[in-house]
mmCIF file of C-alpha atoms in Angstrom:
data_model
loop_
_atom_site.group_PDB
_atom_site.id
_atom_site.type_symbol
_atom_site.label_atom_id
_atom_site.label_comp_id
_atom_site.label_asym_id
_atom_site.label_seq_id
_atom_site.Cartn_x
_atom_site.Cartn_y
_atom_site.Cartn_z
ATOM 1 C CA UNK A 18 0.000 0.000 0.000
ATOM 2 C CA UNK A 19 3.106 1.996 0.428
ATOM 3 C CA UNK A 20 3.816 2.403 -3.556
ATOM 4 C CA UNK A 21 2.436 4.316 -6.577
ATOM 5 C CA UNK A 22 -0.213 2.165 -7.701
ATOM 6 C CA UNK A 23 1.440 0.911 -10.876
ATOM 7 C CA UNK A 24 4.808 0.122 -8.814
ATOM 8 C CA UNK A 25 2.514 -1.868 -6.115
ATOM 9 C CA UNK A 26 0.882 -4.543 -9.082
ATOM 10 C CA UNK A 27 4.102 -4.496 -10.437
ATOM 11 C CA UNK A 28 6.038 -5.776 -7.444
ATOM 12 C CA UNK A 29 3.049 -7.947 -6.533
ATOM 13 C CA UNK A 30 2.709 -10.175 -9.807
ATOM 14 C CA UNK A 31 6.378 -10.764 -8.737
ATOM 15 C CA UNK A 32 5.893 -11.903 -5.390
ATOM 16 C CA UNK A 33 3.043 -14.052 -7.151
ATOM 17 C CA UNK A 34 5.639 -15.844 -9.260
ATOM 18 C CA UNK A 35 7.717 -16.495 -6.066
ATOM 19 C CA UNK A 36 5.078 -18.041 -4.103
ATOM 20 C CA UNK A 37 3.958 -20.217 -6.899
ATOM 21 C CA UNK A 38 7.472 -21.317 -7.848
ATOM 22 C CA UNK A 39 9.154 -21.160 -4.385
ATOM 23 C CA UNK A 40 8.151 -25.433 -4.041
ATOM 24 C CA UNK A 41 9.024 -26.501 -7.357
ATOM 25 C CA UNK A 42 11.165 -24.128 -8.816
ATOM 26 C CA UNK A 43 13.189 -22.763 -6.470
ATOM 27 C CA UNK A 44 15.572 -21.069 -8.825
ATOM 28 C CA UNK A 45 12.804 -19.505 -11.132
ATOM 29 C CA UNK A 46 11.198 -18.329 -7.499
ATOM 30 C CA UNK A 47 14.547 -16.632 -6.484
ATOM 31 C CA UNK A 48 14.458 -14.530 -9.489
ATOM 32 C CA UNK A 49 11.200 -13.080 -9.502
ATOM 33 C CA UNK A 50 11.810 -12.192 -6.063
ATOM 34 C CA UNK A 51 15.167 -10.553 -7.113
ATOM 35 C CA UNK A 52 13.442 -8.340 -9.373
ATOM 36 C CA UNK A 53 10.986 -7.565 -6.868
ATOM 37 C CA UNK A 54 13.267 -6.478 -4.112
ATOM 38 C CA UNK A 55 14.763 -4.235 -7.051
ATOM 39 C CA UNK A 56 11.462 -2.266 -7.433
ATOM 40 C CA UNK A 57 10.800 -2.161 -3.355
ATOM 41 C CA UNK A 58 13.449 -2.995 -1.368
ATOM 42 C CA UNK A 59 12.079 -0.956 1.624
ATOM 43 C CA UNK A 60 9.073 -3.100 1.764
ATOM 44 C CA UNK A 61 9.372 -5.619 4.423
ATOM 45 C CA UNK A 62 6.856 -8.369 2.759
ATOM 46 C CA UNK A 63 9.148 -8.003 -0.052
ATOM 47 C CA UNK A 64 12.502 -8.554 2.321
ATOM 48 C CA UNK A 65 10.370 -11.832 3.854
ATOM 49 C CA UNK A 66 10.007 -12.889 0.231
ATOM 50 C CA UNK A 67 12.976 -12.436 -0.899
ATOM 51 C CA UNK A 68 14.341 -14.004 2.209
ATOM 52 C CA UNK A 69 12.132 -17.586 1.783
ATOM 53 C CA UNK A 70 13.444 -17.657 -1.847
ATOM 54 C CA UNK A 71 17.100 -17.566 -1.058
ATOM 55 C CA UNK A 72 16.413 -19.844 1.942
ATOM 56 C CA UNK A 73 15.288 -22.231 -0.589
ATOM 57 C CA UNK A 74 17.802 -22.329 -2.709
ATOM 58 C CA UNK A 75 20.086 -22.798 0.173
ATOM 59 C CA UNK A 76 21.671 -18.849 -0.506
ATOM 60 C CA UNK A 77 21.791 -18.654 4.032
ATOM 61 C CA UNK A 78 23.699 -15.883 4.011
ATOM 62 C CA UNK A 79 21.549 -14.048 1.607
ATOM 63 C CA UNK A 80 18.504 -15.471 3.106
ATOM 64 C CA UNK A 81 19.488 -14.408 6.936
ATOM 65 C CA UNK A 82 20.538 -10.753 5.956
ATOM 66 C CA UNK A 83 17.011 -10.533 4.420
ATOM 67 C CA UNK A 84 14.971 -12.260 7.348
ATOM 68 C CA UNK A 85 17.253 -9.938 9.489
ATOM 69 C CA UNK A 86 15.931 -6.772 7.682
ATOM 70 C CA UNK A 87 12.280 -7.538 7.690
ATOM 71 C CA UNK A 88 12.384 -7.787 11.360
ATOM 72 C CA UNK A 89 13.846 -4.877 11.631
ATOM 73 C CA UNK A 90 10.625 -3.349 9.539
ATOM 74 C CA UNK A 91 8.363 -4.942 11.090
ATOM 75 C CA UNK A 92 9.461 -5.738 14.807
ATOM 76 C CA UNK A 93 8.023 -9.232 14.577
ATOM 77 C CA UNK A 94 9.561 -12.499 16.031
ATOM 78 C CA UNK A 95 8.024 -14.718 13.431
ATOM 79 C CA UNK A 96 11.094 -14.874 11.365
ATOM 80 C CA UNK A 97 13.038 -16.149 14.344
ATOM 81 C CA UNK A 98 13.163 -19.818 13.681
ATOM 82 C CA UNK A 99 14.018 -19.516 10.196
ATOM 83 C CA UNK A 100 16.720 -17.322 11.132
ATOM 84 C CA UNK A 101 18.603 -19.525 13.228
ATOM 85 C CA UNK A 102 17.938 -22.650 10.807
ATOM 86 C CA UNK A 103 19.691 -20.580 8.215
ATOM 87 C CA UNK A 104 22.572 -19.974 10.978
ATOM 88 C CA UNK A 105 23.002 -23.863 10.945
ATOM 89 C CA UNK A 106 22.658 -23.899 7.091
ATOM 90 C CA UNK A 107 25.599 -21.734 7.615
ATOM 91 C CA UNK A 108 27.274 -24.012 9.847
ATOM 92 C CA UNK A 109 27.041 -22.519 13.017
ATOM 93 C CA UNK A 110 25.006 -24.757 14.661
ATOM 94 C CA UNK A 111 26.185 -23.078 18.510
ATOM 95 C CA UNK A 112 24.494 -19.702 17.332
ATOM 96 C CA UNK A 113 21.466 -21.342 16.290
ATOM 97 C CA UNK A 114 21.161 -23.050 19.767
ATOM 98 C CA UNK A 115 21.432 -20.072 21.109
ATOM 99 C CA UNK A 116 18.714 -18.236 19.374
ATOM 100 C CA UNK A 117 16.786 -21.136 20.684
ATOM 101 C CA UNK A 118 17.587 -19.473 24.402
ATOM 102 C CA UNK A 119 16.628 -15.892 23.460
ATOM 103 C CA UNK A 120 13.724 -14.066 25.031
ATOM 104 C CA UNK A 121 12.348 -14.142 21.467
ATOM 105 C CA UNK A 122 11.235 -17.534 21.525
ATOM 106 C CA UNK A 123 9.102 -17.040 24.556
ATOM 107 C CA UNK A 124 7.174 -14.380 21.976
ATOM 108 C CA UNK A 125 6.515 -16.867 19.437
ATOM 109 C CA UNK A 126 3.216 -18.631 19.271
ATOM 110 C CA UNK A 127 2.895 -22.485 20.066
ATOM 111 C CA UNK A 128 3.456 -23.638 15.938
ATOM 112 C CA UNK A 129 6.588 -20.732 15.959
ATOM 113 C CA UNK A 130 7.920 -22.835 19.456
ATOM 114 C CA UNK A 131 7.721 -25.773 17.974
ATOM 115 C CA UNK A 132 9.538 -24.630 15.030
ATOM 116 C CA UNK A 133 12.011 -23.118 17.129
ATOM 117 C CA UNK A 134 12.081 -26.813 18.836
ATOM 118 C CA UNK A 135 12.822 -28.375 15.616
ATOM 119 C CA UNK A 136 15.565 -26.103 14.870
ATOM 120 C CA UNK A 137 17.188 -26.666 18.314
ATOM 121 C CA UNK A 138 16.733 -30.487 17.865
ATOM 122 C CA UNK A 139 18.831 -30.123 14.360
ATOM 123 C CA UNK A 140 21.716 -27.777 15.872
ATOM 124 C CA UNK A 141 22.138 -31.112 18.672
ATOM 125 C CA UNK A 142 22.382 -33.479 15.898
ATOM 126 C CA UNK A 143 24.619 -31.198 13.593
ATOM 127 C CA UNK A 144 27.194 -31.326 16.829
ATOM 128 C CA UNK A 145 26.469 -35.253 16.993
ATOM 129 C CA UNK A 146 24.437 -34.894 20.133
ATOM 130 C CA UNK A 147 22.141 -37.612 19.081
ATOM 131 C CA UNK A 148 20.778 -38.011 22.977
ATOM 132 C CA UNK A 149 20.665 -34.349 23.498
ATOM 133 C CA UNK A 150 18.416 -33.995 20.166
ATOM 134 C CA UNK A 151 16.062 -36.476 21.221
ATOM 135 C CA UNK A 152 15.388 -34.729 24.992
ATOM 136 C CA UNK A 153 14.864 -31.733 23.022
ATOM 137 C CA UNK A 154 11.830 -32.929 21.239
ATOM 138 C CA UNK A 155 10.386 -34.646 24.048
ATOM 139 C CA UNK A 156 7.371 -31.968 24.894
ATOM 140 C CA UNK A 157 4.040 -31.696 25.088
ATOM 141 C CA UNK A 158 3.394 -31.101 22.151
ATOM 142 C CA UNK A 159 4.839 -34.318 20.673
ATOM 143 C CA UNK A 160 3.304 -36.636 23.965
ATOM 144 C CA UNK A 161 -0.406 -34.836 22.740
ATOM 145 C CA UNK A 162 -2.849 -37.031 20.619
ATOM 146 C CA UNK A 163 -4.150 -34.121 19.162
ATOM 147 C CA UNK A 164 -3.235 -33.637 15.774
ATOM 148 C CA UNK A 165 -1.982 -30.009 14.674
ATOM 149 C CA UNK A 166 -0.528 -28.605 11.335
ATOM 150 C CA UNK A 167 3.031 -29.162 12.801
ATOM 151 C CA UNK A 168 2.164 -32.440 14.646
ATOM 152 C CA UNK A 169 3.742 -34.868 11.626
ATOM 153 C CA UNK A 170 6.857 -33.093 11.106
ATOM 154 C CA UNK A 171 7.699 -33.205 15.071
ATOM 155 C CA UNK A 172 6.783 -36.542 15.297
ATOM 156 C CA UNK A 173 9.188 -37.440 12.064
ATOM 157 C CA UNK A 174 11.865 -35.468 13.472
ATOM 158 C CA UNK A 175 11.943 -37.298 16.754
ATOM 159 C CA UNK A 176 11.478 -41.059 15.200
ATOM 160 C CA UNK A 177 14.473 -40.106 13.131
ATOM 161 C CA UNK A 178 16.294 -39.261 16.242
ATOM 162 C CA UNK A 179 15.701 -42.404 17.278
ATOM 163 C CA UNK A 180 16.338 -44.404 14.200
ATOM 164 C CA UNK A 181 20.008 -42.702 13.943
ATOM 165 C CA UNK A 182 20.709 -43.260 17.764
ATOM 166 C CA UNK A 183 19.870 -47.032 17.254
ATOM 167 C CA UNK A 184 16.587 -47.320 19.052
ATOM 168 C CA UNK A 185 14.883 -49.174 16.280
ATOM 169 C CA UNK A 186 11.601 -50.049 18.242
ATOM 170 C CA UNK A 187 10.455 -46.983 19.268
ATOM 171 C CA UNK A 188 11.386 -45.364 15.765
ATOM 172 C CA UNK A 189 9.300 -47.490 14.432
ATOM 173 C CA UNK A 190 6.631 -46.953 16.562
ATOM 174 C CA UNK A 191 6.659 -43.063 15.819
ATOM 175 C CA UNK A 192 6.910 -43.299 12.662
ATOM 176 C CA UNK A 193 3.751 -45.325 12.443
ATOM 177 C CA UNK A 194 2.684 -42.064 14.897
ATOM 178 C CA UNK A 195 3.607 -39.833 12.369
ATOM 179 C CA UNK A 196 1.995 -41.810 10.147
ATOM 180 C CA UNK A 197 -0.973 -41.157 11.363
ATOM 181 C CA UNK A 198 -0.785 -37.640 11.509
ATOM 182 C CA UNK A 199 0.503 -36.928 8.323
ATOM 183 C CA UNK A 200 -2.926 -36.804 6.443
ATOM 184 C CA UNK A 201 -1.364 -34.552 3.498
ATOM 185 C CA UNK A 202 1.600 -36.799 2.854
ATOM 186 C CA UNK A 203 4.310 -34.133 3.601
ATOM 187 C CA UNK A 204 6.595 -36.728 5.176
ATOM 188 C CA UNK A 205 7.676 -40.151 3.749
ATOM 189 C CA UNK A 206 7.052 -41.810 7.133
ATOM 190 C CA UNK A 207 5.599 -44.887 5.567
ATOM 191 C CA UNK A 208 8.584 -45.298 3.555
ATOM 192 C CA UNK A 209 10.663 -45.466 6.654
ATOM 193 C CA UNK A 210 8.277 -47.827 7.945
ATOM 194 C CA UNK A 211 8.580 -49.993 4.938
ATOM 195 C CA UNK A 212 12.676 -49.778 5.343
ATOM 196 C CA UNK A 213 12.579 -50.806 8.372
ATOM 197 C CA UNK A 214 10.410 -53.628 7.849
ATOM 198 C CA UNK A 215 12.205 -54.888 5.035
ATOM 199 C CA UNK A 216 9.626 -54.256 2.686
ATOM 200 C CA UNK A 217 11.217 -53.794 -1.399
ATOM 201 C CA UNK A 218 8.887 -52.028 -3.977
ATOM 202 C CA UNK A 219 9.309 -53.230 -7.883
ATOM 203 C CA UNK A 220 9.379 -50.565 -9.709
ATOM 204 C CA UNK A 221 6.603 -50.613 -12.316
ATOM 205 C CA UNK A 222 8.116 -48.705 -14.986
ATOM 206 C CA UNK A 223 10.955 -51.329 -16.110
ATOM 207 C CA UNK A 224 10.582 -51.069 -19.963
ATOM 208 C CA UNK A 225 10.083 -54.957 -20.763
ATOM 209 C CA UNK A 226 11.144 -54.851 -23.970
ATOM 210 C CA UNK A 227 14.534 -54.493 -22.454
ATOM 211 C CA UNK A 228 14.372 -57.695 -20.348
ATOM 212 C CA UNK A 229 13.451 -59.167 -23.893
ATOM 213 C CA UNK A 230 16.473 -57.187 -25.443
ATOM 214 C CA UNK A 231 19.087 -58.531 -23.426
ATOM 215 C CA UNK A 232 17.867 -62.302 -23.651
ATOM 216 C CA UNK A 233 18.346 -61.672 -27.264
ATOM 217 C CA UNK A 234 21.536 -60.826 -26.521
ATOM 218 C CA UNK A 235 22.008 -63.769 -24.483
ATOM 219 C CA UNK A 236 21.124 -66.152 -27.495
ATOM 220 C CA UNK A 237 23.394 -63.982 -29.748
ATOM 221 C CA UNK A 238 26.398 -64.909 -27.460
ATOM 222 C CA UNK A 239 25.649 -68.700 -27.726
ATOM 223 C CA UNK A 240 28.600 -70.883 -29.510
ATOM 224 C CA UNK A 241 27.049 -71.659 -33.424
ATOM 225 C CA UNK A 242 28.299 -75.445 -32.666
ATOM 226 C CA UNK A 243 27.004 -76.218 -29.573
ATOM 227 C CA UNK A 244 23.607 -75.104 -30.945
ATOM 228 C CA UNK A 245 24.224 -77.612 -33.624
ATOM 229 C CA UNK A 246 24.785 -80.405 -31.964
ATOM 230 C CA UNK A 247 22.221 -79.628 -29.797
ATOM 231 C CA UNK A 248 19.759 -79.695 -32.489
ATOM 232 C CA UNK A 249 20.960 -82.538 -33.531
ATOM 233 C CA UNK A 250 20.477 -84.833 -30.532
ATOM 234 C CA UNK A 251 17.059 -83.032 -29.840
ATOM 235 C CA UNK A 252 16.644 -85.051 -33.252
ATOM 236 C CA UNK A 253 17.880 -88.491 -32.494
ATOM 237 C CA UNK A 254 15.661 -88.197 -29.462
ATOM 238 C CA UNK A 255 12.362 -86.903 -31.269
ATOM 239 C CA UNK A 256 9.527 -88.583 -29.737
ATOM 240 C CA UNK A 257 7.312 -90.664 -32.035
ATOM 241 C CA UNK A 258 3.732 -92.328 -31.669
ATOM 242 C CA UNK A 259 3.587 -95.341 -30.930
ATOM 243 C CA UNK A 260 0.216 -95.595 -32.604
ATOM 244 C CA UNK A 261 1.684 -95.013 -35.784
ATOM 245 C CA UNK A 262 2.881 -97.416 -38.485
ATOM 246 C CA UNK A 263 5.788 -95.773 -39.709
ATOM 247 C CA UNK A 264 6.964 -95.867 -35.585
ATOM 248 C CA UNK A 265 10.346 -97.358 -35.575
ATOM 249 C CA UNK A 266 11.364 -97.361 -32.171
ATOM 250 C CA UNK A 267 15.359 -96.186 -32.437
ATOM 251 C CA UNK A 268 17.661 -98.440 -29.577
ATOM 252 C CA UNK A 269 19.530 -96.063 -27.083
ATOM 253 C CA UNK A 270 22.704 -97.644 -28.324
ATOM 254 C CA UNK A 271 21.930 -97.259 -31.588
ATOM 255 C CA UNK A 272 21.043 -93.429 -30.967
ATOM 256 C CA UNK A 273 24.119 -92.966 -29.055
ATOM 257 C CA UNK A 274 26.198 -94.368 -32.121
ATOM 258 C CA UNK A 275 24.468 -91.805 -34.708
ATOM 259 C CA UNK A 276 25.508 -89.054 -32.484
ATOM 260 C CA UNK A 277 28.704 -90.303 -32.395
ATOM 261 C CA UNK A 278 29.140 -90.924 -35.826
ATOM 262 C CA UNK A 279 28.077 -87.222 -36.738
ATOM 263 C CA UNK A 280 30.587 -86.012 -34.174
ATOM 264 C CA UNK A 281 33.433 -87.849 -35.830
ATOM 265 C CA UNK A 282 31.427 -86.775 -39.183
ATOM 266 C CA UNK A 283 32.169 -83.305 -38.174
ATOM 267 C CA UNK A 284 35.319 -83.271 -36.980
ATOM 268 C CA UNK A 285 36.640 -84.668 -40.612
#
């Protein structure tokens, strides 16, 4: 609302294009939002925007100087878990724990401490605190059976915990927990699951032609003389009906000498 009215749709069919892109295009997203900080770099929904986009495309020093400056705009905590996730992107994973013991987090609302949670969690494992990480999820929030937008990715984050500290049961068990949460698919917890029950999936898409290809291949490779011979005692051993009256039952002996003979035949 701050720009000449031509400026403002400008900048916001940019911002647009980053929100639409930021998922699957993260580089496309980052420029749009680029060009849009360009036109209004004093607006802070622009900073924010710009921030996400460079957070995406894993830019965290780009992406923390922005988050820095919208909060300056703005005044606002929000930004605060992001911030010190990009401060482990950057890897400073001490700075990001302590962020996580600021005065800002107690400002944040319950889906912002739980972010903030997650965050901490990741800074214990990035120092190889495996133990530490999975104390720091432990909260009400994850012992709750009531299911909340962030409810899936907490529970995922803590059955990984466990799954890397070697506490294979109760991984499983949460990630059948997050499982159940996770009504939008945004984790691959049944995946897991299927890992760690040994479970392999066939891939549909194998071409079959190829499978066909290669045992064509396979005959193509075969010695020319073996299949001869082969043929030949396939032959000698041709079964007959007895019900006919041309049926001339051939002796094994007999049989064993024509082969012979065709050998010897051959090697002359």
């Amino acid at each position: 609302m701050s720009l000449p009215k031509g400026l403002a749709e400008e900048v916001s069919k940019n911002l647009v294009m980053v929100a639409r892109l930021i998922d699957e295009e993260p580089e496309q997203a980052y420029a749009y939002s680029r060009i849009a900080l360009r036109l209004a770099s004093r607006v802070a929904a622009v900073r924010e925007a710009a921030g996400f986009a460079a957070y995406a495309t894993q830019k965290y020093s780009e992406a923390l100087a922005e988050f820095r400056a919208a909060k300056r705009m703005t005044g606002s905590v929000e930004l605060w878990p992001v911030m010190a996730d990009c401060e482990r992107g950057l890897g400073r994973p001490e700075r990001a724990l302590a962020m996580a013991g600021e005065p800002e987090v107690q400002k944040l609302d319950k889906a912002g401490q739980v972010e903030m949670r997650l965050v901490a969690a990741g800074a214990r494992r990035d120092q190889g605190q495996l133990e530490a990480a999975i104390v720091t999820l432990q909260s009400p929030e994850l012992a709750s059976n009531s299911v909340q937008p962030w409810t899936a990715r907490l529970r995922y984050a803590y059955a990984d915990a466990l799954l890397a500290a070697g506490r294979e049961d109760e991984a499983r068990e949460w990630f059948g927990k997050t499982l159940e949460a996770d009504k939008d698919g945004a984790t691959d917890a049944s995946d897991r699951l299927a890992e760690l029950d040994g479970v392999e999936f066939v891939d549909a898409s194998i071409d079959l032609s190829d499978v066909a290809d290669d045992e064509d291949d396979d005959e193509d490779d075969e010695d020319p003389a073996e299949i001869a011979a082969a043929e030949r005692a396939s032959d000698v051993a041709e079964y007959y009906d007895e019900d006919d009256e041309e049926y001339e039952p051939l002796e094994q002996s007999e049989a064993g000498a024509d082969v012979e003979g065709d050998a010897e035949g051959d090697k002359a």
